[in-house]
Short mmCIF file of C-alpha atoms and ligand atoms in Angstrom, two decimals:
data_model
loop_
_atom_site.label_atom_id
_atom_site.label_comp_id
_atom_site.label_asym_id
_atom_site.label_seq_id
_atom_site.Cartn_x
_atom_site.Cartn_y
_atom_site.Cartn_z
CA UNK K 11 89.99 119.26 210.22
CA UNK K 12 89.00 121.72 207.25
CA UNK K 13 87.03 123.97 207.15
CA UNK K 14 84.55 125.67 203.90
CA UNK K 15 83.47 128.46 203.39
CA UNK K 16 80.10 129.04 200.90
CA UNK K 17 79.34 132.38 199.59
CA UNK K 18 76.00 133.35 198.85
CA UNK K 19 74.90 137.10 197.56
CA UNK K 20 71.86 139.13 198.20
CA UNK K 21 70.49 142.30 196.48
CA UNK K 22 68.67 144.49 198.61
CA UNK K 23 66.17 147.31 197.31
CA UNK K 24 64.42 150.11 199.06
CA UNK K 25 61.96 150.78 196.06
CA UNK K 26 60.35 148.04 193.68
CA UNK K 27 61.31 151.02 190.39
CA UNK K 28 65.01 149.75 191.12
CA UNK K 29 64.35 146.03 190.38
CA UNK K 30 65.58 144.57 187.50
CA UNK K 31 63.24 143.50 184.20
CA UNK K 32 59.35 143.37 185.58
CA UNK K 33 60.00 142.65 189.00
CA UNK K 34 58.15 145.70 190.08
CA UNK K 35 55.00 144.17 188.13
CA UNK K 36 55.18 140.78 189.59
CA UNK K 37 55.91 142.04 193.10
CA UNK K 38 51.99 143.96 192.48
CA UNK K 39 51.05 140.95 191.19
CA UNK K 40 51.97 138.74 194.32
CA UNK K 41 50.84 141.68 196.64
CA UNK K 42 47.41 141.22 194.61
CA UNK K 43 47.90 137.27 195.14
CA UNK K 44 47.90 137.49 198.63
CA UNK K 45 44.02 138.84 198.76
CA UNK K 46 43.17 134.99 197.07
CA UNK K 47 44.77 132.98 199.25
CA UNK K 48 42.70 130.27 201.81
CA UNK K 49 44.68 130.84 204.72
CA UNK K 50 42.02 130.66 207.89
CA UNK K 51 44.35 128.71 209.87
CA UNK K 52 47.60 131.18 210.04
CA UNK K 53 45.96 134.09 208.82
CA UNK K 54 49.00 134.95 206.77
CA UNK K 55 48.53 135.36 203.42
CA UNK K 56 51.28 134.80 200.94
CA UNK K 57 51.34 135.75 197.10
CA UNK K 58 53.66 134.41 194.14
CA UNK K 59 54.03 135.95 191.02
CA UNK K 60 56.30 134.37 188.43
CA UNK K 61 57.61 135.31 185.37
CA UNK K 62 58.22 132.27 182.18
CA UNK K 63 60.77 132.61 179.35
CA UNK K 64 57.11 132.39 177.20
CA UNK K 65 56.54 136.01 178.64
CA UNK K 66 53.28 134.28 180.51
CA UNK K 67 52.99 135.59 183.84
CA UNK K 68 51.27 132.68 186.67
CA UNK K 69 50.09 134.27 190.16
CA UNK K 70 49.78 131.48 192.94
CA UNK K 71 48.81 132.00 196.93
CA UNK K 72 49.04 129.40 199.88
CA UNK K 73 46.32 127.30 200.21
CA UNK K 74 45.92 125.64 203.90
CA UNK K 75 43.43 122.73 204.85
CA UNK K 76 42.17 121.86 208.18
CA UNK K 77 44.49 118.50 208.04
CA UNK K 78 47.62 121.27 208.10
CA UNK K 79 50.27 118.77 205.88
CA UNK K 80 47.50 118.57 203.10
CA UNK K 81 48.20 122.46 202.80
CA UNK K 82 50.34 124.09 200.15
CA UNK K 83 52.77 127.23 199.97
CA UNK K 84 51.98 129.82 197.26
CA UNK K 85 55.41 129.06 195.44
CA UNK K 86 54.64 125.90 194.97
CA UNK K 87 50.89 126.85 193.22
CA UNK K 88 52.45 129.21 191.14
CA UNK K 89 55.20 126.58 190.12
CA UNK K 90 53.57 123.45 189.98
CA UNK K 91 50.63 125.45 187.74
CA UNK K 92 53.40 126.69 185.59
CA UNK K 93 54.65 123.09 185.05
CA UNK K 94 51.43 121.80 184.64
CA UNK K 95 50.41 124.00 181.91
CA UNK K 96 54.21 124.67 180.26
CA UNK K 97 56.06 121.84 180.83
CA UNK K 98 59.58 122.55 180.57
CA UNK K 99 59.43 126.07 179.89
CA UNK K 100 61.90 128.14 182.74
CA UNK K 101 60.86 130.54 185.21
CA UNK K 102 63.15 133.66 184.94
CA UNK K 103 62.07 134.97 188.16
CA UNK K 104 59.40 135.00 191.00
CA UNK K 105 58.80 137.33 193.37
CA UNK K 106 56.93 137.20 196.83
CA UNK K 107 54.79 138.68 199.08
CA UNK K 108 52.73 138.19 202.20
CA UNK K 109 50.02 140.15 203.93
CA UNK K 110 49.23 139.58 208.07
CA UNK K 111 47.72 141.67 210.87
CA UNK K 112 46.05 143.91 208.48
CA UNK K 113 49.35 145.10 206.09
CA UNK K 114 52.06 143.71 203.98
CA UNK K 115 54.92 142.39 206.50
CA UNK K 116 57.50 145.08 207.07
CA UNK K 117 60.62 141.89 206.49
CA UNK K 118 60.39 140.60 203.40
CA UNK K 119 59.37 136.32 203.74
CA UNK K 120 61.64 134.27 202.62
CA UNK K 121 60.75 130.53 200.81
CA UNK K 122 60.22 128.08 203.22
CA UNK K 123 62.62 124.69 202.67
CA UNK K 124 60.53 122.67 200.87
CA UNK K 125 59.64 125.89 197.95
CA UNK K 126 63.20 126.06 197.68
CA UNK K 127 64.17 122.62 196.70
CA UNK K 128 61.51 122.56 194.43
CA UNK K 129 62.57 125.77 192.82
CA UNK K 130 66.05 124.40 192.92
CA UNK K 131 65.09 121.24 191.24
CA UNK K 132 63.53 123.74 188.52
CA UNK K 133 66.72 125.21 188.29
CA UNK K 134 68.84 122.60 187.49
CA UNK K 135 66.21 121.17 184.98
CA UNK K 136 65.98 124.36 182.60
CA UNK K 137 69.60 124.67 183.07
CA UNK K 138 69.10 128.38 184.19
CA UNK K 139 68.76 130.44 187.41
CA UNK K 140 65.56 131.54 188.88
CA UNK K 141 65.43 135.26 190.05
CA UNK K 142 64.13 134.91 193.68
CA UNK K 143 62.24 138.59 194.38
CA UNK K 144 61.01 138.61 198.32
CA UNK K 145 59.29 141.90 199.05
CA UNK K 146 58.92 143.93 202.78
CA UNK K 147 57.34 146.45 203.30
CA UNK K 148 60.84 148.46 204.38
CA UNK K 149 62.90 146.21 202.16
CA UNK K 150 63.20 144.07 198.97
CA UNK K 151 65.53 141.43 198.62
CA UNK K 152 66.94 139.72 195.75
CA UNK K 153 68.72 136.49 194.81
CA UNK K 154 70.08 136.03 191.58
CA UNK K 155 69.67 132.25 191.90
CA UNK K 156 67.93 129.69 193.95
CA UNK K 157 71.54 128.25 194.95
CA UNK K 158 71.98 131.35 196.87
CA UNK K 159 68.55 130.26 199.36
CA UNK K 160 69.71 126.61 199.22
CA UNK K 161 73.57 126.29 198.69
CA UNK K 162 73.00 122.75 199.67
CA UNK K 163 70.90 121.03 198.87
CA UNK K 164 69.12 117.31 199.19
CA UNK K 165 70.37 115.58 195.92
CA UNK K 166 71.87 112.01 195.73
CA UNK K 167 73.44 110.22 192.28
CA UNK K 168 73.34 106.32 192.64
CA UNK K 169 75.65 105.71 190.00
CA UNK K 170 78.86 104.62 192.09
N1 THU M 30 53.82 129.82 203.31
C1 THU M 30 53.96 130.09 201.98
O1 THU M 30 52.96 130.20 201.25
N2 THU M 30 55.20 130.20 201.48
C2 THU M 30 56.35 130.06 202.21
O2 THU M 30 57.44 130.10 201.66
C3 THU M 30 56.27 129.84 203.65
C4 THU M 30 54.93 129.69 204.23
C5 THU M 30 52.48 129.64 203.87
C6 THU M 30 52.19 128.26 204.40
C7 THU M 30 51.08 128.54 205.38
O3 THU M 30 49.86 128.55 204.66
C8 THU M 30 51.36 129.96 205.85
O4 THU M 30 52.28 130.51 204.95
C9 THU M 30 51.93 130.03 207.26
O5 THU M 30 53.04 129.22 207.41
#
């Protein structure tokens, strides 16, 4: 038997001023996400914000349907928007934010599975990491690269 051991980092914040480049202005910009999202089914309201090597800025929020699979996360709006409209132009970094009960949650929200394989898949396309930015109320936390959320991930090469 052997045994591995992965290694993953994360960057916690207590104040959005200590974040690097604009991740203080895409953190407001997911927090101001959140108030456009069409979430009547979980009542939790999640807002993306991310940041292209272009310099444009795309805002996304989760958008649920009665028929609950037909539903989409807010990462995925903001990214699939961004590929849409700039095809092959990377993300540098996207932060996150969700609002429930009345207030921003106090523990920042981490991507669900499926965002991160998508962002991952982003990732290895550009060639370049994504800054992952998940804002709490109490706490921020950081990831300097999707790999860090998904250190392994679904991927398959046919080629024997
Ligand atoms: N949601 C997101 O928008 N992003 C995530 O990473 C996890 C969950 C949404 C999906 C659903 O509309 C609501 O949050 C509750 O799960």
């Amino acid at each position: 038997m052997k045994a591995e051991e992965l290694r993953i980092t994360i960057y916690s914040y207590e104040d959005t001023t200590e974040l690097p480049g604009i991740g203080a202005e895409l953190i407001r910009l997911a927090k101001e996400a959140t108030e456009k999202a069409w979430a009547p089914y979980s009542q939790f309201r999640v807002g993306a914000a991310l940041e292209l090597e272009n310099g444009e800025i795309i805002t996304g929020n989760n958008q649920e349907n009665i028929a609950f699979p037909s539903g989409l996360c807010a990462e995925r709006v903001a990214l699939f928007y961004a590929g849409s409209q700039y095809p092959g132009v990377a993300i540098k970094r996207i932060a996150l934010a969700a609002y429930a009960d009345g207030r921003f949650v106090a523990k920042p929200v981490y991507p669900c599975g499926d965002c991160r394989q998508v962002l991952l898949e982003h990732e290895n396309r550009v060639k370049q990491p994504v800054e992952v930015i998940m804002y709490g109320e109490n706490e921020i936390k950081l990831v300097k690269s999707v790999s860090d959320l998904l250190p392994l991930p679904f991927d398959y090469n046919l080629t024997p």
